[in-house]
Amino acid sequence: MIGRLTLSDFRNHADALIVPDHAFIVLTGDNGAGKTNILEAVSMLAPGRGLRGAALRDMVRQDGAGGFGIAAEVDGVMLGTGVLASAPDRRQVRIGGVSSSANALADHLSIVWLTPAMDRLFMDSPGGRRRFLDRLTLALHPAHAAHSARYEAAMRARNRLLNDLSAADPSWLSALEAQMDEHGVALAAARADLVTRLGGALEDQPDHPFARPLLAIEGEGEGDEPLGSRLARERRRDAAAGRTLSGPHRQDLAVAHAAKGQAAALCSTGEQKALLLSILLAHAALVTVHRGQPPVLLLDEVAAHLDPSRRAALFDRLRETGGQVWMTGTEDSLFNELPVASRFGVTAGHVFRSAG
């Protein structure tokens, strides 16, 4: 768990200190006060671009010194990340006071989030669902981020060479395709493992008060032909298309409502939110067993559209995960069914302890 969180010049927070004394941390305040910014800061303690997927320079506080810093104490280890004013697009990471890579953060924390923007996940592009799937996978397979980064880098290099296929060095193309094969196989295998395990965990979940989802992976990554051989065979096609058309970057996460036998995209907005919550809760239980420690959950405005009985059921399920849960809301009353929590108010970038 995060025992201490400090922010410096991050978004609208000039400086902030949060020292939770309970597993539930509740942040309340008006819209635009900076509640989600705190969740985003926590999400930056994991590999990737955080819960908004924003550029690093966009996280720097306006009228600040030009950089930002995020630091947290996790089980006695200090994790830190941020950017310098001289290099606002280059992320710095320190673990235990030593410079490290962002991917190494996954060895210390698994973090999963749910935001209002994700309410349309099942209506979104396959890329959005793939990013969601990869975030869940990373919590079980910390090396997943490194495989993803290396696969993407090799694919970008291959695409550049395909822009002028006649002048491209075949041996260099083969080397890049071999890298895509190596890391692509690892990507697809980790995703398949996550979906299989998550499906098993979801079988034990009740259909009420949250819908039980069925999960599957669709798209590329299937078949017996090695990816490297397929990419070599499809160079002319990919050159004409201007991009690589085969590989795990084409996969999609398919979700269906088990009780209704209906694709999630055809379900109501409330049902889609319930499906997402079921996935998140089952995933938290799965991670706890796999890693021996539960993930940190970041839930932005999660209680806003739930009636009191469903809120109480959600809080009970979250308590069962045994993990640290950060939640935001505009009103304290949204958390009346949560008797014990570290409560903080947020006003215009200022964080203060609240009695609730």
mmCIF file of C-alpha atoms in Angstrom:
data_model
loop_
_atom_site.group_PDB
_atom_site.id
_atom_site.type_symbol
_atom_site.label_atom_id
_atom_site.label_comp_id
_atom_site.label_asym_id
_atom_site.label_seq_id
_atom_site.Cartn_x
_atom_site.Cartn_y
_atom_site.Cartn_z
ATOM 1 C CA MET A 1 0.000 0.000 0.000
ATOM 2 C CA ILE A 2 0.975 3.608 -0.473
ATOM 3 C CA GLY A 3 1.819 4.955 2.964
ATOM 4 C CA ARG A 4 2.683 8.507 1.913
ATOM 5 C CA LEU A 5 2.100 10.426 -1.327
ATOM 6 C CA THR A 6 3.615 13.794 -2.223
ATOM 7 C CA LEU A 7 3.063 15.886 -5.342
ATOM 8 C CA SER A 8 5.065 18.838 -6.580
ATOM 9 C CA ASP A 9 3.900 21.045 -9.463
ATOM 10 C CA PHE A 10 1.691 18.253 -10.796
ATOM 11 C CA ARG A 11 -1.357 19.458 -12.755
ATOM 12 C CA ASN A 12 -3.080 22.039 -10.514
ATOM 13 C CA HIS A 13 -1.266 20.949 -7.338
ATOM 14 C CA ALA A 14 1.686 23.160 -6.401
ATOM 15 C CA ASP A 15 2.359 20.772 -3.558
ATOM 16 C CA ALA A 16 0.279 18.159 -1.808
ATOM 17 C CA LEU A 17 0.802 15.602 0.917
ATOM 18 C CA ILE A 18 -1.514 12.664 1.598
ATOM 19 C CA VAL A 19 -0.779 10.237 4.423
ATOM 20 C CA PRO A 20 -3.588 7.663 4.553
ATOM 21 C CA ASP A 21 -4.354 5.779 7.725
ATOM 22 C CA HIS A 22 -6.951 3.409 6.255
ATOM 23 C CA ALA A 23 -7.139 1.194 3.188
ATOM 24 C CA PHE A 24 -9.920 3.378 1.752
ATOM 25 C CA ILE A 25 -8.944 6.899 0.699
ATOM 26 C CA VAL A 26 -11.835 9.167 -0.230
ATOM 27 C CA LEU A 27 -11.251 12.451 -2.069
ATOM 28 C CA THR A 28 -14.198 14.818 -2.309
ATOM 29 C CA GLY A 29 -14.609 18.255 -3.846
ATOM 30 C CA ASP A 30 -16.175 20.201 -6.668
ATOM 31 C CA ASN A 31 -15.584 19.368 -10.297
ATOM 32 C CA GLY A 32 -12.232 20.731 -11.409
ATOM 33 C CA ALA A 33 -10.810 20.873 -7.876
ATOM 34 C CA GLY A 34 -8.046 18.362 -8.687
ATOM 35 C CA LYS A 35 -9.380 15.045 -7.362
ATOM 36 C CA THR A 36 -8.744 13.100 -10.555
ATOM 37 C CA ASN A 37 -5.311 14.705 -10.788
ATOM 38 C CA ILE A 38 -4.380 12.935 -7.555
ATOM 39 C CA LEU A 39 -5.531 9.595 -8.944
ATOM 40 C CA GLU A 40 -3.539 10.310 -12.095
ATOM 41 C CA ALA A 41 -0.467 10.977 -9.975
ATOM 42 C CA VAL A 42 -0.868 7.597 -8.282
ATOM 43 C CA SER A 43 -1.322 5.938 -11.678
ATOM 44 C CA MET A 44 2.057 7.347 -12.734
ATOM 45 C CA LEU A 45 3.655 5.051 -10.148
ATOM 46 C CA ALA A 46 3.157 2.267 -12.705
ATOM 47 C CA PRO A 47 4.561 1.801 -16.214
ATOM 48 C CA GLY A 48 2.789 3.685 -18.981
ATOM 49 C CA ARG A 49 1.239 7.110 -19.373
ATOM 50 C CA GLY A 50 -1.204 7.058 -16.498
ATOM 51 C CA LEU A 51 -4.970 6.930 -16.392
ATOM 52 C CA ARG A 52 -5.424 9.815 -18.819
ATOM 53 C CA GLY A 53 -2.751 8.679 -21.276
ATOM 54 C CA ALA A 54 -1.532 12.280 -21.420
ATOM 55 C CA ALA A 55 1.792 13.649 -22.587
ATOM 56 C CA LEU A 56 4.253 14.280 -19.768
ATOM 57 C CA ARG A 57 4.564 17.997 -20.498
ATOM 58 C CA ASP A 58 0.779 18.341 -20.090
ATOM 59 C CA MET A 59 1.071 17.183 -16.481
ATOM 60 C CA VAL A 60 3.347 20.080 -15.517
ATOM 61 C CA ARG A 61 1.569 22.751 -13.470
ATOM 62 C CA GLN A 62 0.975 25.984 -15.298
ATOM 63 C CA ASP A 63 3.009 28.843 -13.804
ATOM 64 C CA GLY A 64 5.155 26.263 -12.026
ATOM 65 C CA ALA A 65 8.901 25.721 -12.258
ATOM 66 C CA GLY A 66 8.576 23.704 -15.453
ATOM 67 C CA GLY A 67 8.811 20.138 -14.149
ATOM 68 C CA PHE A 68 6.827 17.943 -11.790
ATOM 69 C CA GLY A 69 7.510 15.316 -9.140
ATOM 70 C CA ILE A 70 5.530 12.448 -7.629
ATOM 71 C CA ALA A 71 6.857 10.406 -4.713
ATOM 72 C CA ALA A 72 5.364 7.624 -2.654
ATOM 73 C CA GLU A 73 6.448 5.352 0.154
ATOM 74 C CA VAL A 74 5.446 1.756 -0.590
ATOM 75 C CA ASP A 75 6.298 -0.867 2.021
ATOM 76 C CA GLY A 76 9.334 1.114 3.129
ATOM 77 C CA VAL A 77 10.597 1.748 -0.428
ATOM 78 C CA MET A 78 10.478 5.225 -1.950
ATOM 79 C CA LEU A 79 9.163 5.356 -5.509
ATOM 80 C CA GLY A 80 9.491 8.576 -7.455
ATOM 81 C CA THR A 81 8.767 9.813 -10.953
ATOM 82 C CA GLY A 82 8.566 13.126 -12.752
ATOM 83 C CA VAL A 83 10.176 15.338 -15.361
ATOM 84 C CA LEU A 84 12.782 18.087 -15.266
ATOM 85 C CA ALA A 85 12.100 21.561 -16.619
ATOM 86 C CA SER A 86 14.973 21.062 -19.065
ATOM 87 C CA ALA A 87 13.458 17.829 -20.435
ATOM 88 C CA PRO A 88 9.655 17.926 -20.002
ATOM 89 C CA ASP A 89 9.112 14.951 -22.334
ATOM 90 C CA ARG A 90 11.592 12.614 -20.661
ATOM 91 C CA ARG A 91 10.325 10.684 -17.685
ATOM 92 C CA GLN A 92 12.605 10.224 -14.691
ATOM 93 C CA VAL A 93 12.110 7.279 -12.320
ATOM 94 C CA ARG A 94 13.844 6.554 -9.026
ATOM 95 C CA ILE A 95 13.321 3.476 -6.870
ATOM 96 C CA GLY A 96 14.906 3.462 -3.456
ATOM 97 C CA GLY A 97 16.853 6.577 -4.435
ATOM 98 C CA VAL A 98 18.396 4.917 -7.507
ATOM 99 C CA SER A 99 17.590 5.823 -11.109
ATOM 100 C CA SER A 100 15.542 3.111 -12.771
ATOM 101 C CA SER A 101 13.103 2.439 -15.609
ATOM 102 C CA ALA A 102 9.351 2.974 -15.522
ATOM 103 C CA ASN A 103 8.848 -0.726 -16.231
ATOM 104 C CA ALA A 104 10.580 -1.576 -12.930
ATOM 105 C CA LEU A 105 7.755 0.155 -11.033
ATOM 106 C CA ALA A 106 5.570 -2.871 -11.784
ATOM 107 C CA ASP A 107 7.752 -4.949 -9.454
ATOM 108 C CA HIS A 108 6.603 -2.827 -6.500
ATOM 109 C CA LEU A 109 3.011 -1.875 -7.259
ATOM 110 C CA SER A 110 0.159 -3.180 -9.358
ATOM 111 C CA ILE A 111 -2.318 -0.405 -10.090
ATOM 112 C CA VAL A 112 -5.656 -0.655 -11.894
ATOM 113 C CA TRP A 113 -8.152 2.135 -12.440
ATOM 114 C CA LEU A 114 -11.686 2.839 -13.525
ATOM 115 C CA THR A 115 -12.631 6.307 -14.778
ATOM 116 C CA PRO A 116 -15.795 7.828 -16.265
ATOM 117 C CA ALA A 117 -14.055 7.909 -19.654
ATOM 118 C CA MET A 118 -13.947 4.106 -19.521
ATOM 119 C CA ASP A 119 -17.738 3.873 -19.310
ATOM 120 C CA ARG A 120 -17.697 3.731 -23.118
ATOM 121 C CA LEU A 121 -14.958 1.100 -23.225
ATOM 122 C CA PHE A 122 -17.156 -1.445 -24.975
ATOM 123 C CA MET A 123 -18.199 1.148 -27.564
ATOM 124 C CA ASP A 124 -14.628 2.390 -27.973
ATOM 125 C CA SER A 125 -12.040 1.321 -30.518
ATOM 126 C CA PRO A 126 -10.214 -2.016 -30.149
ATOM 127 C CA GLY A 127 -7.153 0.013 -29.128
ATOM 128 C CA GLY A 128 -8.938 1.280 -26.017
ATOM 129 C CA ARG A 129 -9.966 -2.220 -24.969
ATOM 130 C CA ARG A 130 -6.473 -3.503 -25.736
ATOM 131 C CA ARG A 131 -4.927 -0.890 -23.443
ATOM 132 C CA PHE A 132 -7.382 -1.901 -20.725
ATOM 133 C CA LEU A 133 -6.482 -5.561 -21.238
ATOM 134 C CA ASP A 134 -2.767 -4.767 -21.082
ATOM 135 C CA ARG A 135 -3.187 -2.858 -17.836
ATOM 136 C CA LEU A 136 -4.884 -5.880 -16.283
ATOM 137 C CA THR A 137 -2.233 -8.197 -17.723
ATOM 138 C CA LEU A 138 0.617 -6.087 -16.370
ATOM 139 C CA ALA A 139 -0.573 -6.652 -12.817
ATOM 140 C CA LEU A 140 0.029 -10.395 -13.238
ATOM 141 C CA HIS A 141 2.989 -10.234 -15.611
ATOM 142 C CA PRO A 142 5.317 -7.292 -14.751
ATOM 143 C CA ALA A 143 7.481 -8.026 -17.837
ATOM 144 C CA HIS A 144 4.466 -7.320 -20.064
ATOM 145 C CA ALA A 145 5.287 -3.605 -20.292
ATOM 146 C CA ALA A 146 8.816 -4.295 -21.529
ATOM 147 C CA HIS A 147 7.605 -6.789 -24.137
ATOM 148 C CA SER A 148 4.996 -4.275 -25.302
ATOM 149 C CA ALA A 149 7.532 -1.446 -25.597
ATOM 150 C CA ARG A 150 10.011 -3.567 -27.549
ATOM 151 C CA TYR A 151 7.346 -4.953 -29.843
ATOM 152 C CA GLU A 152 6.045 -1.455 -30.621
ATOM 153 C CA ALA A 153 9.575 -0.121 -31.215
ATOM 154 C CA ALA A 154 10.382 -2.948 -33.640
ATOM 155 C CA MET A 155 7.084 -2.463 -35.446
ATOM 156 C CA ARG A 156 7.635 1.283 -35.855
ATOM 157 C CA ALA A 157 11.111 0.627 -37.271
ATOM 158 C CA ARG A 158 9.713 -1.982 -39.656
ATOM 159 C CA ASN A 159 6.968 0.392 -40.824
ATOM 160 C CA ARG A 160 9.565 3.057 -41.590
ATOM 161 C CA LEU A 161 11.557 0.612 -43.721
ATOM 162 C CA LEU A 162 8.416 -0.471 -45.544
ATOM 163 C CA ASN A 163 7.854 3.117 -46.665
ATOM 164 C CA ASP A 164 10.525 2.393 -49.290
ATOM 165 C CA LEU A 165 10.498 -1.378 -49.568
ATOM 166 C CA SER A 166 12.689 -1.501 -52.669
ATOM 167 C CA ALA A 167 15.537 0.203 -50.796
ATOM 168 C CA ALA A 168 15.058 -1.603 -47.477
ATOM 169 C CA ASP A 169 17.732 -3.996 -46.240
ATOM 170 C CA PRO A 170 16.088 -7.481 -46.161
ATOM 171 C CA SER A 171 18.354 -8.649 -43.349
ATOM 172 C CA TRP A 172 17.400 -5.657 -41.202
ATOM 173 C CA LEU A 173 13.720 -6.316 -41.912
ATOM 174 C CA SER A 174 14.183 -9.936 -40.914
ATOM 175 C CA ALA A 175 15.861 -8.904 -37.662
ATOM 176 C CA LEU A 176 12.985 -6.551 -36.797
ATOM 177 C CA GLU A 177 10.424 -9.222 -37.657
ATOM 178 C CA ALA A 178 12.274 -11.681 -35.421
ATOM 179 C CA GLN A 179 12.020 -9.153 -32.563
ATOM 180 C CA MET A 180 8.321 -8.691 -33.217
ATOM 181 C CA ASP A 181 7.904 -12.469 -33.189
ATOM 182 C CA GLU A 182 9.745 -12.865 -29.885
ATOM 183 C CA HIS A 183 7.968 -10.084 -28.032
ATOM 184 C CA GLY A 184 4.652 -10.568 -29.814
ATOM 185 C CA VAL A 185 4.464 -14.191 -28.722
ATOM 186 C CA ALA A 186 5.109 -13.107 -25.130
ATOM 187 C CA LEU A 187 2.437 -10.391 -25.377
ATOM 188 C CA ALA A 188 -0.204 -12.739 -26.749
ATOM 189 C CA ALA A 189 0.638 -15.473 -24.236
ATOM 190 C CA ALA A 190 0.395 -13.113 -21.247
ATOM 191 C CA ARG A 191 -2.939 -11.734 -22.443
ATOM 192 C CA ALA A 192 -4.314 -15.242 -23.006
ATOM 193 C CA ASP A 193 -3.165 -16.303 -19.544
ATOM 194 C CA LEU A 194 -4.839 -13.282 -17.959
ATOM 195 C CA VAL A 195 -8.145 -13.878 -19.750
ATOM 196 C CA THR A 196 -8.127 -17.585 -18.864
ATOM 197 C CA ARG A 197 -7.434 -16.910 -15.190
ATOM 198 C CA LEU A 198 -9.856 -14.021 -15.037
ATOM 199 C CA GLY A 199 -12.556 -16.142 -16.626
ATOM 200 C CA GLY A 200 -12.059 -18.723 -13.896
ATOM 201 C CA ALA A 201 -12.262 -16.074 -11.181
ATOM 202 C CA LEU A 202 -15.440 -14.630 -12.690
ATOM 203 C CA GLU A 203 -17.148 -18.030 -12.611
ATOM 204 C CA ASP A 204 -17.240 -17.744 -8.823
ATOM 205 C CA GLN A 205 -18.829 -14.302 -8.852
ATOM 206 C CA PRO A 206 -22.596 -13.851 -8.464
ATOM 207 C CA ASP A 207 -24.646 -12.214 -11.211
ATOM 208 C CA HIS A 208 -26.009 -9.652 -8.734
ATOM 209 C CA PRO A 209 -25.693 -6.844 -7.888
ATOM 210 C CA PHE A 210 -23.074 -6.612 -10.657
ATOM 211 C CA ALA A 211 -23.350 -8.405 -13.969
ATOM 212 C CA ARG A 212 -21.031 -11.357 -14.637
ATOM 213 C CA PRO A 213 -19.030 -10.993 -17.859
ATOM 214 C CA LEU A 214 -17.662 -13.589 -20.271
ATOM 215 C CA LEU A 215 -14.251 -12.712 -21.737
ATOM 216 C CA ALA A 216 -12.411 -13.736 -24.892
ATOM 217 C CA ILE A 217 -9.584 -12.445 -27.057
ATOM 218 C CA GLU A 218 -10.350 -11.885 -30.720
ATOM 219 C CA GLY A 219 -8.179 -10.993 -33.682
ATOM 220 C CA GLU A 220 -4.587 -11.558 -34.698
ATOM 221 C CA GLY A 221 -2.212 -13.810 -32.839
ATOM 222 C CA GLU A 222 -3.952 -17.039 -33.821
ATOM 223 C CA GLY A 223 -2.780 -19.792 -36.177
ATOM 224 C CA ASP A 224 0.244 -22.058 -36.420
ATOM 225 C CA GLU A 225 2.451 -19.932 -38.663
ATOM 226 C CA PRO A 226 5.153 -18.089 -36.679
ATOM 227 C CA LEU A 227 4.565 -14.336 -36.636
ATOM 228 C CA GLY A 228 8.036 -13.623 -38.036
ATOM 229 C CA SER A 229 7.386 -15.822 -41.097
ATOM 230 C CA ARG A 230 4.004 -14.248 -41.652
ATOM 231 C CA LEU A 231 5.406 -10.736 -41.449
ATOM 232 C CA ALA A 232 8.123 -11.608 -43.994
ATOM 233 C CA ARG A 233 5.483 -13.009 -46.340
ATOM 234 C CA GLU A 234 3.253 -9.935 -45.967
ATOM 235 C CA ARG A 235 5.840 -7.197 -46.529
ATOM 236 C CA ARG A 236 4.379 -6.026 -49.831
ATOM 237 C CA ARG A 237 0.857 -5.945 -48.449
ATOM 238 C CA ASP A 238 1.969 -3.996 -45.373
ATOM 239 C CA ALA A 239 4.027 -1.624 -47.516
ATOM 240 C CA ALA A 240 0.930 -0.863 -49.613
ATOM 241 C CA ALA A 241 -1.156 -0.334 -46.488
ATOM 242 C CA GLY A 242 1.519 1.803 -44.816
ATOM 243 C CA ARG A 243 1.338 -0.205 -41.588
ATOM 244 C CA THR A 244 1.709 -3.700 -40.173
ATOM 245 C CA LEU A 245 -1.558 -5.609 -40.482
ATOM 246 C CA SER A 246 -0.700 -8.778 -38.557
ATOM 247 C CA GLY A 247 0.296 -9.291 -34.947
ATOM 248 C CA PRO A 248 -0.966 -8.950 -31.384
ATOM 249 C CA HIS A 249 -1.427 -5.205 -31.859
ATOM 250 C CA ARG A 250 -4.565 -6.184 -33.777
ATOM 251 C CA GLN A 251 -6.130 -8.150 -30.917
ATOM 252 C CA ASP A 252 -9.357 -7.120 -29.206
ATOM 253 C CA LEU A 253 -10.986 -7.942 -25.882
ATOM 254 C CA ALA A 254 -14.504 -9.321 -26.382
ATOM 255 C CA VAL A 255 -16.883 -9.054 -23.414
ATOM 256 C CA ALA A 256 -20.416 -10.409 -23.105
ATOM 257 C CA HIS A 257 -23.118 -10.302 -20.438
ATOM 258 C CA ALA A 258 -23.262 -13.928 -19.219
ATOM 259 C CA ALA A 259 -26.861 -13.945 -17.969
ATOM 260 C CA LYS A 260 -28.234 -12.268 -21.105
ATOM 261 C CA GLY A 261 -25.904 -13.873 -23.642
ATOM 262 C CA GLN A 262 -25.426 -10.415 -25.140
ATOM 263 C CA ALA A 263 -22.328 -8.548 -26.275
ATOM 264 C CA ALA A 264 -21.358 -5.801 -23.850
ATOM 265 C CA ALA A 265 -21.593 -3.207 -26.619
ATOM 266 C CA LEU A 266 -25.328 -3.938 -26.881
ATOM 267 C CA CYS A 267 -25.981 -3.679 -23.139
ATOM 268 C CA SER A 268 -27.305 -0.618 -21.331
ATOM 269 C CA THR A 269 -24.946 1.964 -19.873
ATOM 270 C CA GLY A 270 -25.676 0.696 -16.366
ATOM 271 C CA GLU A 271 -25.016 -2.898 -17.387
ATOM 272 C CA GLN A 272 -21.732 -1.926 -19.021
ATOM 273 C CA LYS A 273 -20.615 -0.195 -15.823
ATOM 274 C CA ALA A 274 -21.601 -3.289 -13.845
ATOM 275 C CA LEU A 275 -19.585 -5.504 -16.204
ATOM 276 C CA LEU A 276 -16.537 -3.288 -15.748
ATOM 277 C CA LEU A 277 -16.864 -3.395 -11.966
ATOM 278 C CA SER A 278 -17.155 -7.193 -12.041
ATOM 279 C CA ILE A 279 -13.988 -7.456 -14.121
ATOM 280 C CA LEU A 280 -12.131 -5.109 -11.787
ATOM 281 C CA LEU A 281 -13.210 -6.938 -8.629
ATOM 282 C CA ALA A 282 -12.373 -10.380 -10.011
ATOM 283 C CA HIS A 283 -9.036 -9.083 -11.237
ATOM 284 C CA ALA A 284 -8.191 -7.702 -7.787
ATOM 285 C CA ALA A 285 -8.867 -11.100 -6.238
ATOM 286 C CA LEU A 286 -6.784 -12.809 -8.908
ATOM 287 C CA VAL A 287 -3.816 -10.471 -8.438
ATOM 288 C CA THR A 288 -3.942 -10.927 -4.678
ATOM 289 C CA VAL A 289 -3.569 -14.692 -5.050
ATOM 290 C CA HIS A 290 -0.949 -14.471 -7.805
ATOM 291 C CA ARG A 291 1.330 -11.806 -6.312
ATOM 292 C CA GLY A 292 0.613 -12.289 -2.658
ATOM 293 C CA GLN A 293 -0.541 -8.687 -2.436
ATOM 294 C CA PRO A 294 -3.660 -6.936 -3.745
ATOM 295 C CA PRO A 295 -3.500 -4.193 -6.360
ATOM 296 C CA VAL A 296 -4.080 -0.525 -5.670
ATOM 297 C CA LEU A 297 -7.481 0.435 -7.112
ATOM 298 C CA LEU A 298 -8.191 3.940 -8.416
ATOM 299 C CA LEU A 299 -11.920 4.568 -8.836
ATOM 300 C CA ASP A 300 -12.879 7.962 -10.215
ATOM 301 C CA GLU A 301 -16.515 8.968 -9.560
ATOM 302 C CA VAL A 302 -17.395 5.289 -9.204
ATOM 303 C CA ALA A 303 -20.283 5.813 -6.766
ATOM 304 C CA ALA A 304 -22.002 8.683 -8.561
ATOM 305 C CA HIS A 305 -24.609 6.646 -10.451
ATOM 306 C CA LEU A 306 -25.170 3.797 -8.001
ATOM 307 C CA ASP A 307 -28.125 3.624 -5.614
ATOM 308 C CA PRO A 308 -27.313 3.269 -1.879
ATOM 309 C CA SER A 309 -27.745 -0.529 -1.821
ATOM 310 C CA ARG A 310 -25.416 -1.046 -4.768
ATOM 311 C CA ARG A 311 -22.911 1.403 -3.298
ATOM 312 C CA ALA A 312 -22.918 -0.579 -0.058
ATOM 313 C CA ALA A 313 -22.471 -3.823 -2.018
ATOM 314 C CA LEU A 314 -19.591 -2.296 -3.958
ATOM 315 C CA PHE A 315 -17.853 -1.083 -0.803
ATOM 316 C CA ASP A 316 -18.240 -4.533 0.759
ATOM 317 C CA ARG A 317 -16.688 -6.173 -2.320
ATOM 318 C CA LEU A 318 -13.867 -3.660 -2.371
ATOM 319 C CA ARG A 319 -13.186 -4.311 1.303
ATOM 320 C CA GLU A 320 -12.928 -8.029 0.536
ATOM 321 C CA THR A 321 -10.052 -7.378 -1.878
ATOM 322 C CA GLY A 322 -7.878 -6.379 1.074
ATOM 323 C CA GLY A 323 -6.215 -3.717 -1.064
ATOM 324 C CA GLN A 324 -5.886 0.032 -0.977
ATOM 325 C CA VAL A 325 -8.717 1.842 -2.746
ATOM 326 C CA TRP A 326 -8.624 5.498 -3.822
ATOM 327 C CA MET A 327 -12.041 6.970 -4.677
ATOM 328 C CA THR A 328 -13.306 10.379 -5.721
ATOM 329 C CA GLY A 329 -16.704 12.009 -5.533
ATOM 330 C CA THR A 330 -18.309 15.422 -5.486
ATOM 331 C CA GLU A 331 -20.242 14.794 -2.258
ATOM 332 C CA ASP A 332 -19.402 13.185 1.076
ATOM 333 C CA SER A 333 -22.858 11.581 1.140
ATOM 334 C CA LEU A 334 -21.829 9.239 -1.696
ATOM 335 C CA PHE A 335 -19.662 7.425 0.838
ATOM 336 C CA ASN A 336 -22.091 7.217 3.750
ATOM 337 C CA GLU A 337 -22.145 3.433 3.417
ATOM 338 C CA LEU A 338 -18.372 3.390 3.985
ATOM 339 C CA PRO A 339 -17.908 3.735 7.763
ATOM 340 C CA VAL A 340 -14.105 3.818 7.935
ATOM 341 C CA ALA A 341 -11.879 5.698 5.494
ATOM 342 C CA SER A 342 -9.166 8.330 5.229
ATOM 343 C CA ARG A 343 -11.156 11.291 3.980
ATOM 344 C CA PHE A 344 -9.647 14.307 2.250
ATOM 345 C CA GLY A 345 -11.201 17.396 0.757
ATOM 346 C CA VAL A 346 -9.793 18.949 -2.412
ATOM 347 C CA THR A 347 -10.295 22.605 -3.297
ATOM 348 C CA ALA A 348 -8.483 24.344 -6.159
ATOM 349 C CA GLY A 349 -5.418 22.151 -5.889
ATOM 350 C CA HIS A 350 -5.317 22.264 -2.084
ATOM 351 C CA VAL A 351 -5.711 18.974 -0.178
ATOM 352 C CA PHE A 352 -6.860 18.884 3.442
ATOM 353 C CA ARG A 353 -8.056 16.170 5.804
ATOM 354 C CA SER A 354 -11.822 16.038 6.059
ATOM 355 C CA ALA A 355 -14.030 14.700 8.830
ATOM 356 C CA GLY A 356 -16.497 13.407 6.213
#
